[in-house]
Amino acid sequence: MRYKVLEANELTDGGQRIVSVKEMELGIYRIDGRYYAWRNVCPHAAAPVCAGLVRGTRLPSGVYDYRFGLDNQVLRCPWHGWEFDLTNGRHLAQGSKAKLRGYPVEADESGVYVVIGE
Ligand code: FES
């Protein structure tokens, strides 16, 4: 079922909003024109992860190398600092299988909708 969560263009690129749908809190993010919806529960210890800051992060690199990337695409959990890629929900630590729980988002001129199964 589709649930309207935002008006069309209510979020500018890089914007974020926490909404309530079916007794759940979801973080809605707009990144490079695409929308993403993630449940506001961290897979580590259930913090309200969507209250975290969105930034970039250090990328894997050599010992004396410092590479920054994924700018405005990484959500950092406010409790213990786990970082998640907002475009796929994956925890960025090497080897981790932790992931944010996400829902499909559809957007058109009438609004932004999250699709949640019954
Ligand atoms: S609860 Fe999110 S990193 Fe621990």
mmCIF file of C-alpha atoms and ligand atoms in Angstrom:
data_model
loop_
_atom_site.group_PDB
_atom_site.id
_atom_site.type_symbol
_atom_site.label_atom_id
_atom_site.label_comp_id
_atom_site.label_asym_id
_atom_site.label_seq_id
_atom_site.Cartn_x
_atom_site.Cartn_y
_atom_site.Cartn_z
ATOM 1 C CA MET A 1 0.000 0.000 0.000
ATOM 2 C CA ARG A 2 1.180 3.541 -0.784
ATOM 3 C CA TYR A 3 1.331 6.151 1.979
ATOM 4 C CA LYS A 4 1.794 9.811 1.157
ATOM 5 C CA VAL A 5 4.608 11.220 3.285
ATOM 6 C CA LEU A 6 5.509 14.530 1.629
ATOM 7 C CA GLU A 7 4.230 16.987 -0.924
ATOM 8 C CA ALA A 8 6.050 16.992 -4.255
ATOM 9 C CA ASN A 9 9.263 19.036 -3.984
ATOM 10 C CA GLU A 10 8.775 19.556 -0.233
ATOM 11 C CA LEU A 11 12.342 18.327 0.201
ATOM 12 C CA THR A 12 15.162 19.948 -1.695
ATOM 13 C CA ASP A 13 18.123 17.849 -2.722
ATOM 14 C CA GLY A 14 20.113 16.890 0.370
ATOM 15 C CA GLY A 15 17.024 17.355 2.536
ATOM 16 C CA GLN A 16 15.683 14.985 5.158
ATOM 17 C CA ARG A 17 12.458 14.635 7.136
ATOM 18 C CA ILE A 18 11.273 12.171 9.783
ATOM 19 C CA VAL A 19 7.672 11.077 9.236
ATOM 20 C CA SER A 20 5.263 8.638 10.916
ATOM 21 C CA VAL A 21 3.647 5.886 8.861
ATOM 22 C CA LYS A 22 1.749 2.892 10.252
ATOM 23 C CA GLU A 23 3.058 3.542 13.778
ATOM 24 C CA MET A 24 6.649 3.601 12.495
ATOM 25 C CA GLU A 25 9.043 6.497 12.171
ATOM 26 C CA LEU A 26 10.802 6.720 8.828
ATOM 27 C CA GLY A 27 13.584 9.018 7.707
ATOM 28 C CA ILE A 28 12.918 10.289 4.186
ATOM 29 C CA TYR A 29 16.041 11.468 2.351
ATOM 30 C CA ARG A 30 16.490 13.094 -1.029
ATOM 31 C CA ILE A 31 19.909 12.523 -2.560
ATOM 32 C CA ASP A 32 20.771 13.508 -6.133
ATOM 33 C CA GLY A 33 17.081 13.734 -6.982
ATOM 34 C CA ARG A 34 16.189 10.261 -5.652
ATOM 35 C CA TYR A 35 14.194 9.527 -2.523
ATOM 36 C CA TYR A 36 15.018 6.931 0.139
ATOM 37 C CA ALA A 37 13.000 5.816 3.176
ATOM 38 C CA TRP A 38 14.733 4.194 6.154
ATOM 39 C CA ARG A 39 13.227 3.027 9.406
ATOM 40 C CA ASN A 40 14.322 5.213 12.302
ATOM 41 C CA VAL A 41 15.843 2.294 14.218
ATOM 42 C CA CYS A 42 19.557 1.558 14.206
ATOM 43 C CA PRO A 43 20.382 -2.142 13.619
ATOM 44 C CA HIS A 44 23.105 -1.928 16.291
ATOM 45 C CA ALA A 45 21.187 -1.010 19.459
ATOM 46 C CA ALA A 46 17.913 0.528 18.235
ATOM 47 C CA ALA A 47 18.861 4.224 18.454
ATOM 48 C CA PRO A 48 16.782 6.751 16.474
ATOM 49 C CA VAL A 49 19.387 6.586 13.722
ATOM 50 C CA CYS A 50 17.688 9.164 11.480
ATOM 51 C CA ALA A 51 18.446 11.833 14.092
ATOM 52 C CA GLY A 52 22.091 11.460 13.068
ATOM 53 C CA LEU A 53 24.029 13.801 10.841
ATOM 54 C CA VAL A 54 24.451 13.227 7.115
ATOM 55 C CA ARG A 55 28.005 13.754 5.890
ATOM 56 C CA GLY A 56 30.683 11.973 3.919
ATOM 57 C CA THR A 57 33.261 9.588 5.296
ATOM 58 C CA ARG A 58 36.848 8.384 4.982
ATOM 59 C CA LEU A 59 37.210 5.841 2.228
ATOM 60 C CA PRO A 60 39.491 2.789 2.417
ATOM 61 C CA SER A 61 42.988 3.944 1.523
ATOM 62 C CA GLY A 62 46.668 3.371 2.114
ATOM 63 C CA VAL A 63 48.436 4.045 5.408
ATOM 64 C CA TYR A 64 49.506 7.632 4.624
ATOM 65 C CA ASP A 65 46.659 8.275 2.255
ATOM 66 C CA TYR A 66 43.504 10.135 3.244
ATOM 67 C CA ARG A 67 40.537 9.905 0.917
ATOM 68 C CA PHE A 68 37.154 11.450 1.650
ATOM 69 C CA GLY A 69 34.035 10.453 -0.277
ATOM 70 C CA LEU A 70 30.305 9.690 -0.322
ATOM 71 C CA ASP A 71 29.726 13.327 0.605
ATOM 72 C CA ASN A 72 26.161 14.005 1.853
ATOM 73 C CA GLN A 73 25.367 10.314 1.495
ATOM 74 C CA VAL A 74 26.440 8.842 4.839
ATOM 75 C CA LEU A 75 24.201 8.771 7.928
ATOM 76 C CA ARG A 76 26.084 8.609 11.219
ATOM 77 C CA CYS A 77 24.147 7.084 14.120
ATOM 78 C CA PRO A 78 24.023 9.519 17.064
ATOM 79 C CA TRP A 79 24.633 6.847 19.718
ATOM 80 C CA HIS A 80 27.819 4.993 18.728
ATOM 81 C CA GLY A 81 28.749 6.457 15.372
ATOM 82 C CA TRP A 82 28.035 3.577 13.027
ATOM 83 C CA GLU A 83 27.888 4.897 9.486
ATOM 84 C CA PHE A 84 25.354 3.863 6.845
ATOM 85 C CA ASP A 85 25.236 4.536 3.110
ATOM 86 C CA LEU A 86 21.850 6.200 2.566
ATOM 87 C CA THR A 87 21.607 4.963 -1.026
ATOM 88 C CA ASN A 88 21.571 1.271 -0.028
ATOM 89 C CA GLY A 89 21.305 1.180 3.788
ATOM 90 C CA ARG A 90 24.544 -0.735 4.261
ATOM 91 C CA HIS A 91 26.716 -0.315 7.354
ATOM 92 C CA LEU A 92 30.069 0.879 6.060
ATOM 93 C CA ALA A 93 32.352 -1.193 8.298
ATOM 94 C CA GLN A 94 34.250 -3.785 6.312
ATOM 95 C CA GLY A 95 32.631 -7.211 6.568
ATOM 96 C CA SER A 96 29.516 -5.965 8.357
ATOM 97 C CA LYS A 97 26.183 -7.400 7.285
ATOM 98 C CA ALA A 98 24.176 -4.813 9.268
ATOM 99 C CA LYS A 99 21.776 -2.745 7.220
ATOM 100 C CA LEU A 100 19.088 -0.141 7.709
ATOM 101 C CA ARG A 101 15.571 -1.352 6.997
ATOM 102 C CA GLY A 102 14.202 0.461 3.989
ATOM 103 C CA TYR A 103 11.030 0.845 1.971
ATOM 104 C CA PRO A 104 10.483 1.723 -1.690
ATOM 105 C CA VAL A 105 9.639 5.347 -2.417
ATOM 106 C CA GLU A 106 7.622 6.633 -5.353
ATOM 107 C CA ALA A 107 7.436 10.309 -6.264
ATOM 108 C CA ASP A 108 5.381 12.187 -8.819
ATOM 109 C CA GLU A 109 3.770 15.605 -9.183
ATOM 110 C CA SER A 110 1.126 14.690 -6.562
ATOM 111 C CA GLY A 111 3.582 13.841 -3.789
ATOM 112 C CA VAL A 112 6.128 11.443 -2.316
ATOM 113 C CA TYR A 113 4.861 7.996 -1.277
ATOM 114 C CA VAL A 114 6.319 5.135 0.725
ATOM 115 C CA VAL A 115 5.244 1.642 -0.280
ATOM 116 C CA ILE A 116 4.695 -0.694 2.659
ATOM 117 C CA GLY A 117 3.290 -4.196 2.373
ATOM 118 C CA GLU A 118 0.395 -5.305 4.547
HETATM 119 S S1 FES B 1 22.711 2.272 18.253
HETATM 120 FE FE1 FES B 1 23.393 3.052 16.348
HETATM 121 S S2 FES B 1 25.531 2.766 16.408
HETATM 122 FE FE2 FES B 1 24.837 1.917 18.269
#
